[in-house]
């Protein structure tokens, strides 16, 4: 499902933020929704994660580009995704009387903004985060060896050097990658960056049982390193020279996507003495336009410009111009919307609640805008856990979900579809998303009879299912509606609502073995 999302901001500073959907091909085809409307905002790179802020007639810009090319999955590889809706994005469009001036003017320095979001990021540690709320701020703090240009469209998906001075030299057999660090790199605390920091960064990802760990287990010796149980041991497939800055990586098999793996946030370089533990409350120094100077989980985190990064002068990675960004965690979306109306907040990332939307449009028409996002909101089914380890059950769910009904819970911001891939992405097929959907027209009511028959064929009638969701509005309502639909097709579903701050850590933990959510 793609959404026609909302922009809502304080009259002065504002931020345009783009979301990233972490798409991994599910074992079964999936159903999704997209927005029905074409919308527009000020010219910005919403597809690549560029953040903008307007201050009066001046434009302040910082960028955070994330790409999902060549990803492998950990838990997500075990999941048949039933894509149901689009993620929630807010952008800040300029006032109607200054949009033309500032869009063509030069960016200006300075200023502070305060924004809000409903959920605490899963982690503020680059080795651990696996959600948009965590990826977006950390992408501004931790730069990997490789990265992506801060431009919109297809050009934003092209690999460029990050902390490496050039793209990797790859051996003819595709097994060896050689890179060299740029000269003069320093972390935000002033500590010089050395080549061995890269190996330590990867060791943290592996040791912390991160969702990103499987991406790096293709490195020679990574599996043996984990099995040995000694965090300080070396990974045989990573050779570094701190004097020359050279890094050599050997793989167990050729993988053309590995360059993209090196550009993921997990590989954002941290110092070699960074502890092997979750550092959300005290994030380590990084190399990026910003640094995190305060982190109080479920309350707020603060990002400030990194003076060391600006000195590096890396032309492909713009420096931030806003001096300070405070992100407050406010569970009540109605309060967030009212705080923006009252000028207590500059910007809210989530859409205003459906019942407040008319008020927002009436009182702040020049500060609210809707636009289409390239993202997918979905429900997952764990294919390693009964009953969703049976393809018949997964098919039944696809036939039995009332997608238009779920879309209505999002105040018309979502539109039913049938594919996990959003429009504009390679591999998207509009026909498959509509008339050729194997589970019927997604814009029509479900086929409950067919779904119930499939459940009976699978022998799953009455099987108990726990449906996980978080307490963010309207996710809690969607979770309950989804559970009700599972009950209608013959399963025995009950809801487990978690706090948004711990939801992803919980369902992402293999010990939880979640069934669906």
Short mmCIF file of C-alpha atoms in Angstrom, two decimals, residues 45-516:
data_model
loop_
_atom_site.label_atom_id
_atom_site.label_comp_id
_atom_site.label_asym_id
_atom_site.label_seq_id
_atom_site.Cartn_x
_atom_site.Cartn_y
_atom_site.Cartn_z
CA UNK A 45 14.37 13.97 -2.69
CA UNK A 46 11.64 12.14 -0.85
CA UNK A 47 12.59 8.88 -2.54
CA UNK A 48 16.14 9.03 -1.24
CA UNK A 49 15.69 10.31 2.26
CA UNK A 50 16.65 13.93 1.92
CA UNK A 51 15.67 16.15 4.82
CA UNK A 52 14.99 19.82 4.25
CA UNK A 53 14.02 22.65 6.49
CA UNK A 54 12.79 26.10 5.63
CA UNK A 55 13.52 29.08 7.84
CA UNK A 56 11.59 32.07 6.54
CA UNK A 57 12.73 32.49 2.94
CA UNK A 58 15.93 30.55 3.45
CA UNK A 59 16.37 26.87 2.79
CA UNK A 60 18.41 24.71 5.12
CA UNK A 61 19.37 21.30 3.84
CA UNK A 62 20.78 18.05 5.11
CA UNK A 63 20.60 14.69 3.45
CA UNK A 64 20.11 11.09 4.47
CA UNK A 65 20.04 8.67 1.57
CA UNK A 66 19.38 5.00 2.07
CA UNK A 67 19.15 2.33 -0.60
CA UNK A 68 17.96 -1.23 -0.36
CA UNK A 69 19.80 -2.79 -3.30
CA UNK A 70 21.09 -6.31 -2.88
CA UNK A 71 19.84 -6.91 0.63
CA UNK A 72 19.74 -10.32 2.21
CA UNK A 73 17.42 -10.89 5.13
CA UNK A 74 17.59 -12.41 8.57
CA UNK A 75 14.16 -12.64 10.12
CA UNK A 76 12.62 -11.17 7.01
CA UNK A 77 13.90 -14.11 4.96
CA UNK A 78 11.67 -16.27 7.14
CA UNK A 79 8.62 -14.17 6.52
CA UNK A 80 5.94 -14.23 3.87
CA UNK A 81 4.92 -10.61 3.87
CA UNK A 82 1.28 -9.73 3.47
CA UNK A 83 1.74 -6.12 2.47
CA UNK A 84 -1.20 -4.14 3.68
CA UNK A 85 -0.47 -0.44 3.85
CA UNK A 86 2.10 2.28 3.38
CA UNK A 87 4.43 3.69 6.00
CA UNK A 88 3.63 7.08 7.43
CA UNK A 89 5.67 10.01 6.23
CA UNK A 90 5.49 13.71 6.87
CA UNK A 91 7.23 16.40 4.90
CA UNK A 92 7.42 20.09 5.60
CA UNK A 93 6.38 22.21 2.68
CA UNK A 94 7.18 25.89 2.65
CA UNK A 95 4.67 28.65 3.25
CA UNK A 96 2.74 29.58 0.15
CA UNK A 97 4.29 33.03 0.05
CA UNK A 98 7.91 31.93 0.18
CA UNK A 99 8.14 28.62 -1.63
CA UNK A 100 9.33 30.02 -4.92
CA UNK A 101 11.91 32.31 -3.37
CA UNK A 102 13.49 29.81 -1.06
CA UNK A 103 13.45 26.92 -3.48
CA UNK A 104 15.78 28.85 -5.73
CA UNK A 105 17.82 30.55 -3.02
CA UNK A 106 21.01 29.38 -1.44
CA UNK A 107 20.98 27.26 1.68
CA UNK A 108 21.64 29.13 4.89
CA UNK A 109 23.50 28.17 8.03
CA UNK A 110 22.29 27.82 11.59
CA UNK A 111 19.08 27.43 13.50
CA UNK A 112 17.44 24.76 15.61
CA UNK A 113 14.33 22.69 15.04
CA UNK A 114 12.23 20.47 17.28
CA UNK A 115 10.31 17.63 15.70
CA UNK A 116 8.21 14.80 17.07
CA UNK A 117 7.56 11.17 16.33
CA UNK A 118 5.29 8.62 17.96
CA UNK A 119 7.75 5.77 18.47
CA UNK A 120 11.23 5.58 19.92
CA UNK A 121 13.72 4.24 17.33
CA UNK A 122 14.32 0.54 17.87
CA UNK A 123 18.01 1.37 18.49
CA UNK A 124 20.26 4.40 18.18
CA UNK A 125 23.22 2.11 17.54
CA UNK A 126 24.25 1.57 13.89
CA UNK A 127 25.07 -2.09 14.50
CA UNK A 128 21.54 -2.82 15.67
CA UNK A 129 18.90 -0.56 14.14
CA UNK A 130 16.63 -2.12 11.52
CA UNK A 131 13.75 0.37 11.31
CA UNK A 132 13.19 3.65 9.50
CA UNK A 133 13.00 5.57 12.79
CA UNK A 134 16.55 4.45 13.59
CA UNK A 135 18.06 4.34 10.11
CA UNK A 136 17.21 7.92 9.15
CA UNK A 137 18.98 9.73 12.01
CA UNK A 138 21.91 7.29 12.11
CA UNK A 139 22.53 7.72 8.39
CA UNK A 140 23.47 11.30 9.21
CA UNK A 141 25.87 10.19 11.94
CA UNK A 142 27.66 7.05 10.69
CA UNK A 143 29.06 7.00 7.15
CA UNK A 144 30.07 3.61 5.68
CA UNK A 145 32.97 2.96 3.30
CA UNK A 146 30.53 3.30 0.42
CA UNK A 147 27.32 5.32 0.25
CA UNK A 148 24.86 6.92 -2.18
CA UNK A 149 24.60 10.42 -3.67
CA UNK A 150 22.16 12.78 -2.03
CA UNK A 151 19.92 13.23 -5.06
CA UNK A 152 16.46 12.01 -5.94
CA UNK A 153 15.41 9.31 -8.38
CA UNK A 154 17.49 6.55 -9.91
CA UNK A 155 20.66 8.63 -9.57
CA UNK A 156 20.29 8.36 -5.80
CA UNK A 157 20.74 4.58 -6.01
CA UNK A 158 24.19 4.72 -7.61
CA UNK A 159 27.06 3.73 -5.32
CA UNK A 160 29.69 6.35 -4.55
CA UNK A 161 32.69 6.38 -2.19
CA UNK A 162 31.86 7.26 1.42
CA UNK A 163 34.80 7.00 3.80
CA UNK A 164 36.67 5.08 1.11
CA UNK A 165 38.51 7.23 -1.39
CA UNK A 166 37.14 5.23 -4.33
CA UNK A 167 34.84 2.36 -5.19
CA UNK A 168 36.30 -1.07 -4.36
CA UNK A 169 38.71 -2.88 -6.62
CA UNK A 170 37.13 -6.31 -7.13
CA UNK A 171 39.12 -9.37 -8.19
CA UNK A 172 38.16 -11.21 -11.39
CA UNK A 173 36.64 -14.08 -9.42
CA UNK A 174 34.55 -11.64 -7.38
CA UNK A 175 35.94 -12.89 -4.08
CA UNK A 176 38.29 -10.07 -3.02
CA UNK A 177 37.39 -6.42 -2.42
CA UNK A 178 40.13 -3.85 -1.85
CA UNK A 179 39.46 -0.32 -0.59
CA UNK A 180 41.45 2.54 0.90
CA UNK A 181 40.30 5.09 3.47
CA UNK A 182 40.27 8.77 2.60
CA UNK A 183 43.09 10.73 4.19
CA UNK A 184 42.52 12.72 7.36
CA UNK A 185 39.28 11.12 8.51
CA UNK A 186 38.25 11.85 12.10
CA UNK A 187 35.39 10.76 14.30
CA UNK A 188 33.13 13.37 15.86
CA UNK A 189 35.23 13.26 19.05
CA UNK A 190 38.37 14.10 17.07
CA UNK A 191 39.85 10.58 17.13
CA UNK A 192 41.53 9.62 13.82
CA UNK A 193 39.82 6.89 11.79
CA UNK A 194 42.04 3.89 11.00
CA UNK A 195 41.48 0.88 8.75
CA UNK A 196 41.08 -1.57 11.63
CA UNK A 197 38.03 0.37 12.80
CA UNK A 198 36.19 -1.25 9.89
CA UNK A 199 36.89 -4.77 11.15
CA UNK A 200 35.77 -3.77 14.64
CA UNK A 201 32.58 -2.32 13.18
CA UNK A 202 31.75 -5.62 11.47
CA UNK A 203 32.64 -7.59 14.62
CA UNK A 204 30.10 -5.54 16.58
CA UNK A 205 27.38 -6.35 14.05
CA UNK A 206 28.18 -10.06 14.31
CA UNK A 207 28.59 -10.20 18.09
CA UNK A 208 25.43 -8.29 18.90
CA UNK A 209 23.29 -10.74 16.93
CA UNK A 210 22.13 -7.82 14.84
CA UNK A 211 19.51 -8.18 12.15
CA UNK A 212 22.30 -7.09 9.84
CA UNK A 213 24.66 -9.93 10.79
CA UNK A 214 23.67 -12.27 7.91
CA UNK A 215 24.72 -9.64 5.39
CA UNK A 216 28.33 -9.97 6.56
CA UNK A 217 28.55 -13.72 7.17
CA UNK A 218 29.60 -14.12 3.54
CA UNK A 219 32.98 -12.69 4.63
CA UNK A 220 35.58 -15.44 4.91
CA UNK A 221 36.06 -16.48 8.53
CA UNK A 222 32.97 -14.64 9.85
CA UNK A 223 31.16 -17.84 10.79
CA UNK A 224 34.27 -19.28 12.44
CA UNK A 225 34.77 -16.01 14.31
CA UNK A 226 31.29 -16.25 15.78
CA UNK A 227 31.64 -19.92 16.66
CA UNK A 228 34.92 -19.25 18.50
CA UNK A 229 33.11 -16.94 20.92
CA UNK A 230 36.02 -14.51 21.31
CA UNK A 231 34.93 -10.96 20.38
CA UNK A 232 38.54 -9.74 20.27
CA UNK A 233 39.65 -12.40 17.77
CA UNK A 234 40.27 -11.51 14.14
CA UNK A 235 38.04 -12.24 11.17
CA UNK A 236 40.34 -14.03 8.73
CA UNK A 237 38.67 -12.54 5.67
CA UNK A 238 39.33 -8.93 6.72
CA UNK A 239 42.86 -7.57 6.43
CA UNK A 240 43.62 -3.96 7.38
CA UNK A 241 46.67 -1.71 7.38
CA UNK A 242 46.35 1.27 9.70
CA UNK A 243 49.41 2.94 8.18
CA UNK A 244 48.19 2.93 4.58
CA UNK A 245 44.44 2.85 5.26
CA UNK A 246 44.03 -0.19 3.02
CA UNK A 247 41.21 -2.66 3.69
CA UNK A 248 40.98 -6.05 1.99
CA UNK A 249 37.86 -8.19 2.29
CA UNK A 250 37.67 -11.79 1.11
CA UNK A 251 34.34 -13.54 0.53
CA UNK A 252 33.40 -17.20 0.63
CA UNK A 253 31.49 -16.81 -2.64
CA UNK A 254 31.06 -14.14 -5.26
CA UNK A 255 28.15 -11.79 -4.57
CA UNK A 256 27.53 -8.83 -6.84
CA UNK A 257 25.47 -7.12 -4.13
CA UNK A 258 28.29 -7.01 -1.60
CA UNK A 259 29.27 -3.44 -2.52
CA UNK A 260 25.77 -2.42 -1.52
CA UNK A 261 26.16 -4.36 1.72
CA UNK A 262 29.23 -2.22 2.44
CA UNK A 263 27.02 0.84 1.99
CA UNK A 264 24.44 -0.21 4.59
CA UNK A 265 24.12 1.67 7.88
CA UNK A 266 25.31 -1.40 9.78
CA UNK A 267 28.75 -0.76 8.26
CA UNK A 268 28.84 2.88 9.37
CA UNK A 269 32.34 3.07 10.89
CA UNK A 270 32.72 3.36 14.68
CA UNK A 271 35.95 3.54 16.75
CA UNK A 272 37.89 0.35 17.43
CA UNK A 273 37.29 0.57 21.18
CA UNK A 274 33.49 0.76 20.91
CA UNK A 275 31.99 -1.76 23.38
CA UNK A 276 30.17 -4.88 22.24
CA UNK A 277 26.82 -3.83 23.68
CA UNK A 278 23.74 -1.81 22.79
CA UNK A 279 24.75 1.86 22.96
CA UNK A 280 21.37 3.46 22.33
CA UNK A 281 21.66 5.54 25.51
CA UNK A 282 25.21 6.66 24.69
CA UNK A 283 25.77 6.35 20.92
CA UNK A 284 29.43 6.07 19.87
CA UNK A 285 31.26 8.73 17.85
CA UNK A 286 30.78 8.56 14.11
CA UNK A 287 31.85 10.19 10.86
CA UNK A 288 28.91 12.09 9.43
CA UNK A 289 27.30 15.53 9.14
CA UNK A 290 25.76 15.16 12.60
CA UNK A 291 26.51 13.63 15.98
CA UNK A 292 24.10 12.49 18.68
CA UNK A 293 24.70 14.58 21.80
CA UNK A 294 21.79 13.36 23.91
CA UNK A 295 19.72 10.19 23.95
CA UNK A 296 16.98 9.55 26.49
CA UNK A 297 14.97 6.54 25.26
CA UNK A 298 11.23 7.15 24.95
CA UNK A 299 11.74 10.83 25.67
CA UNK A 300 14.01 12.51 23.11
CA UNK A 301 17.31 12.47 21.27
CA UNK A 302 19.36 15.41 20.05
CA UNK A 303 21.59 15.71 16.98
CA UNK A 304 24.06 18.54 16.47
CA UNK A 305 26.33 19.44 13.59
CA UNK A 306 29.63 17.58 13.59
CA UNK A 307 32.40 20.18 13.17
CA UNK A 308 34.95 17.48 12.29
CA UNK A 309 32.94 16.30 9.29
CA UNK A 310 32.74 19.73 7.71
CA UNK A 311 36.54 19.94 7.78
CA UNK A 312 36.79 16.77 5.66
CA UNK A 313 35.23 18.43 2.63
CA UNK A 314 33.80 15.27 1.07
CA UNK A 315 31.94 16.76 -1.91
CA UNK A 316 29.59 13.81 -2.43
CA UNK A 317 28.23 14.04 1.14
CA UNK A 318 26.73 17.45 1.99
CA UNK A 319 27.23 18.84 5.46
CA UNK A 320 24.19 19.76 7.51
CA UNK A 321 23.27 23.40 7.89
CA UNK A 322 20.84 23.17 10.79
CA UNK A 323 22.84 23.45 14.00
CA UNK A 324 20.62 21.33 16.23
CA UNK A 325 17.75 18.89 15.74
CA UNK A 326 15.75 17.73 18.74
CA UNK A 327 13.42 14.77 18.21
CA UNK A 328 10.81 14.32 20.91
CA UNK A 329 8.99 11.01 21.42
CA UNK A 330 5.32 11.84 21.98
CA UNK A 331 2.94 8.88 22.02
CA UNK A 332 -0.19 10.98 21.56
CA UNK A 333 -0.52 11.98 17.90
CA UNK A 334 -3.33 14.43 18.74
CA UNK A 335 -1.00 16.23 21.14
CA UNK A 336 1.68 16.38 18.46
CA UNK A 337 -0.72 17.92 15.96
CA UNK A 338 -1.96 20.47 18.48
CA UNK A 339 1.62 21.34 19.46
CA UNK A 340 2.43 22.08 15.82
CA UNK A 341 -0.70 24.21 15.50
CA UNK A 342 0.34 26.06 18.67
CA UNK A 343 3.91 26.53 17.38
CA UNK A 344 5.40 24.42 20.17
CA UNK A 345 6.77 21.96 17.61
CA UNK A 346 8.24 22.72 14.21
CA UNK A 347 7.26 19.46 12.58
CA UNK A 348 5.58 16.10 13.20
CA UNK A 349 6.66 13.02 11.30
CA UNK A 350 3.41 11.07 11.53
CA UNK A 351 0.10 12.19 9.99
CA UNK A 352 -2.37 13.98 12.24
CA UNK A 353 -5.14 11.68 13.50
CA UNK A 354 -8.12 11.29 11.18
CA UNK A 355 -10.43 13.20 13.54
CA UNK A 356 -8.02 16.17 13.65
CA UNK A 357 -7.24 16.25 9.95
CA UNK A 358 -10.13 18.63 9.05
CA UNK A 359 -9.01 21.02 11.81
CA UNK A 360 -5.42 20.95 10.60
CA UNK A 361 -6.47 21.64 7.01
CA UNK A 362 -8.75 24.47 8.13
CA UNK A 363 -6.33 26.16 10.54
CA UNK A 364 -3.06 25.54 8.72
CA UNK A 365 -3.75 25.04 5.00
CA UNK A 366 -0.38 26.52 4.07
CA UNK A 367 1.45 24.14 6.42
CA UNK A 368 -0.19 20.86 5.46
CA UNK A 369 0.49 18.98 2.25
CA UNK A 370 -0.12 15.45 1.00
CA UNK A 371 2.24 13.58 -1.29
CA UNK A 372 2.85 10.06 -2.54
CA UNK A 373 5.55 7.94 -0.92
CA UNK A 374 7.36 4.94 -2.38
CA UNK A 375 6.87 2.69 0.60
CA UNK A 376 4.90 -0.33 1.73
CA UNK A 377 3.04 -1.03 4.94
CA UNK A 378 2.62 -4.75 5.45
CA UNK A 379 1.72 -7.53 7.83
CA UNK A 380 4.20 -10.39 8.16
CA UNK A 381 3.73 -14.16 8.43
CA UNK A 382 6.62 -16.16 9.87
CA UNK A 383 7.13 -19.11 7.52
CA UNK A 384 9.05 -21.11 10.15
CA UNK A 385 6.23 -21.08 12.66
CA UNK A 386 2.86 -22.86 12.47
CA UNK A 387 0.40 -22.28 10.96
CA UNK A 388 2.19 -19.97 8.53
CA UNK A 389 4.76 -22.61 7.63
CA UNK A 390 1.97 -24.04 5.45
CA UNK A 391 1.61 -22.30 2.04
CA UNK A 392 -2.13 -23.02 2.08
CA UNK A 393 -2.54 -20.92 5.22
CA UNK A 394 -0.53 -18.06 3.78
CA UNK A 395 -2.63 -18.18 0.62
CA UNK A 396 -5.80 -18.21 2.71
CA UNK A 397 -4.73 -15.05 4.51
CA UNK A 398 -4.05 -13.31 1.20
CA UNK A 399 -7.55 -14.23 0.01
CA UNK A 400 -9.23 -13.37 3.31
CA UNK A 401 -7.87 -9.94 4.19
CA UNK A 402 -10.23 -7.02 3.58
CA UNK A 403 -7.71 -4.54 2.22
CA UNK A 404 -10.15 -1.68 1.55
CA UNK A 405 -11.37 -1.93 5.15
CA UNK A 406 -7.84 -1.67 6.50
CA UNK A 407 -7.16 1.25 4.17
CA UNK A 408 -10.09 3.14 5.67
CA UNK A 409 -8.43 2.97 9.08
CA UNK A 410 -5.74 5.25 7.66
CA UNK A 411 -8.22 8.00 6.78
CA UNK A 412 -8.01 7.30 3.06
CA UNK A 413 -4.23 7.75 2.90
CA UNK A 414 -3.67 4.17 1.68
CA UNK A 415 -4.79 2.27 -1.39
CA UNK A 416 -5.03 -1.53 -1.85
CA UNK A 417 -2.60 -3.36 -4.09
CA UNK A 418 -1.08 -6.80 -4.54
CA UNK A 419 2.68 -6.48 -4.77
CA UNK A 420 5.36 -5.80 -2.20
CA UNK A 421 7.36 -3.61 -4.60
CA UNK A 422 6.26 0.05 -4.80
CA UNK A 423 5.68 1.82 -8.14
CA UNK A 424 8.84 3.27 -9.61
CA UNK A 425 11.06 0.51 -8.23
CA UNK A 426 12.74 -2.01 -10.55
CA UNK A 427 10.51 -5.05 -10.94
CA UNK A 428 7.21 -3.29 -10.29
CA UNK A 429 4.39 -4.60 -12.51
CA UNK A 430 1.22 -2.53 -12.48
CA UNK A 431 -0.83 -5.36 -13.99
CA UNK A 432 0.19 -7.75 -11.22
CA UNK A 433 -0.70 -5.08 -8.72
CA UNK A 434 -4.26 -4.83 -10.07
CA UNK A 435 -5.96 -7.03 -12.67
CA UNK A 436 -3.47 -9.92 -12.55
CA UNK A 437 -3.28 -10.23 -8.76
CA UNK A 438 -3.46 -13.98 -7.99
CA UNK A 439 -5.65 -13.29 -4.94
CA UNK A 440 -8.37 -11.31 -6.70
CA UNK A 441 -8.86 -7.60 -7.25
CA UNK A 442 -7.29 -5.93 -4.18
CA UNK A 443 -9.76 -3.06 -4.34
CA UNK A 444 -12.69 -5.44 -3.80
CA UNK A 445 -13.93 -7.27 -0.67
CA UNK A 446 -12.12 -10.52 0.24
CA UNK A 447 -13.20 -14.01 -0.82
CA UNK A 448 -13.93 -15.42 2.63
CA UNK A 449 -15.33 -18.68 1.31
CA UNK A 450 -12.13 -19.47 -0.57
CA UNK A 451 -10.00 -18.43 2.42
CA UNK A 452 -12.02 -20.62 4.79
CA UNK A 453 -11.77 -23.59 2.43
CA UNK A 454 -7.98 -23.24 2.27
CA UNK A 455 -7.74 -23.12 6.07
CA UNK A 456 -9.76 -26.34 6.27
CA UNK A 457 -7.59 -27.99 3.58
CA UNK A 458 -4.53 -27.13 5.66
CA UNK A 459 -6.12 -28.60 8.78
CA UNK A 460 -5.55 -25.26 10.51
CA UNK A 461 -9.14 -24.51 11.50
CA UNK A 462 -9.11 -23.17 15.07
CA UNK A 463 -5.31 -22.85 15.27
CA UNK A 464 -4.31 -20.29 17.90
CA UNK A 465 -2.45 -17.31 16.50
CA UNK A 466 -0.89 -14.35 18.31
CA UNK A 467 -0.97 -11.13 16.29
CA UNK A 468 1.71 -8.65 17.37
CA UNK A 469 1.25 -4.92 17.01
CA UNK A 470 2.35 -1.69 18.66
CA UNK A 471 0.35 0.92 20.51
CA UNK A 472 0.86 3.67 17.96
CA UNK A 473 -2.31 5.08 16.43
CA UNK A 474 -3.69 3.70 14.11
CA UNK A 475 -1.42 0.63 14.17
CA UNK A 476 -3.20 -0.73 17.23
CA UNK A 477 -6.53 -0.50 15.40
CA UNK A 478 -5.07 -2.14 12.29
CA UNK A 479 -3.68 -4.97 14.41
CA UNK A 480 -7.08 -5.66 15.97
CA UNK A 481 -8.80 -5.50 12.58
CA UNK A 482 -6.25 -7.92 11.11
CA UNK A 483 -6.82 -10.34 14.00
CA UNK A 484 -10.59 -10.14 13.47
CA UNK A 485 -10.09 -11.01 9.80
CA UNK A 486 -7.95 -14.02 10.71
CA UNK A 487 -10.76 -15.17 12.98
CA UNK A 488 -13.23 -14.82 10.12
CA UNK A 489 -11.27 -17.25 7.95
CA UNK A 490 -11.12 -19.88 10.68
CA UNK A 491 -8.06 -19.17 12.81
CA UNK A 492 -8.22 -18.37 16.53
CA UNK A 493 -6.36 -15.06 16.73
CA UNK A 494 -5.65 -12.85 19.72
CA UNK A 495 -3.79 -9.55 19.83
CA UNK A 496 -0.55 -8.78 21.68
CA UNK A 497 0.00 -5.01 21.73
CA UNK A 498 3.51 -3.84 22.60
CA UNK A 499 4.92 -0.40 23.23
CA UNK A 500 6.20 1.10 20.00
CA UNK A 501 9.64 1.53 21.54
CA UNK A 502 10.16 -2.22 21.98
CA UNK A 503 8.00 -3.66 19.21
CA UNK A 504 10.72 -4.34 16.66
CA UNK A 505 13.20 -5.64 19.23
CA UNK A 506 10.56 -8.11 20.37
CA UNK A 507 9.34 -9.45 17.04
CA UNK A 508 12.88 -9.37 15.67
CA UNK A 509 14.13 -11.65 18.43
CA UNK A 510 14.30 -15.25 17.23
CA UNK A 511 13.43 -16.41 20.75
CA UNK A 512 10.07 -14.68 20.45
CA UNK A 513 9.28 -16.70 17.30
CA UNK A 514 6.39 -14.39 16.38
CA UNK A 515 3.68 -15.85 14.19
CA UNK A 516 2.35 -12.71 12.55
#
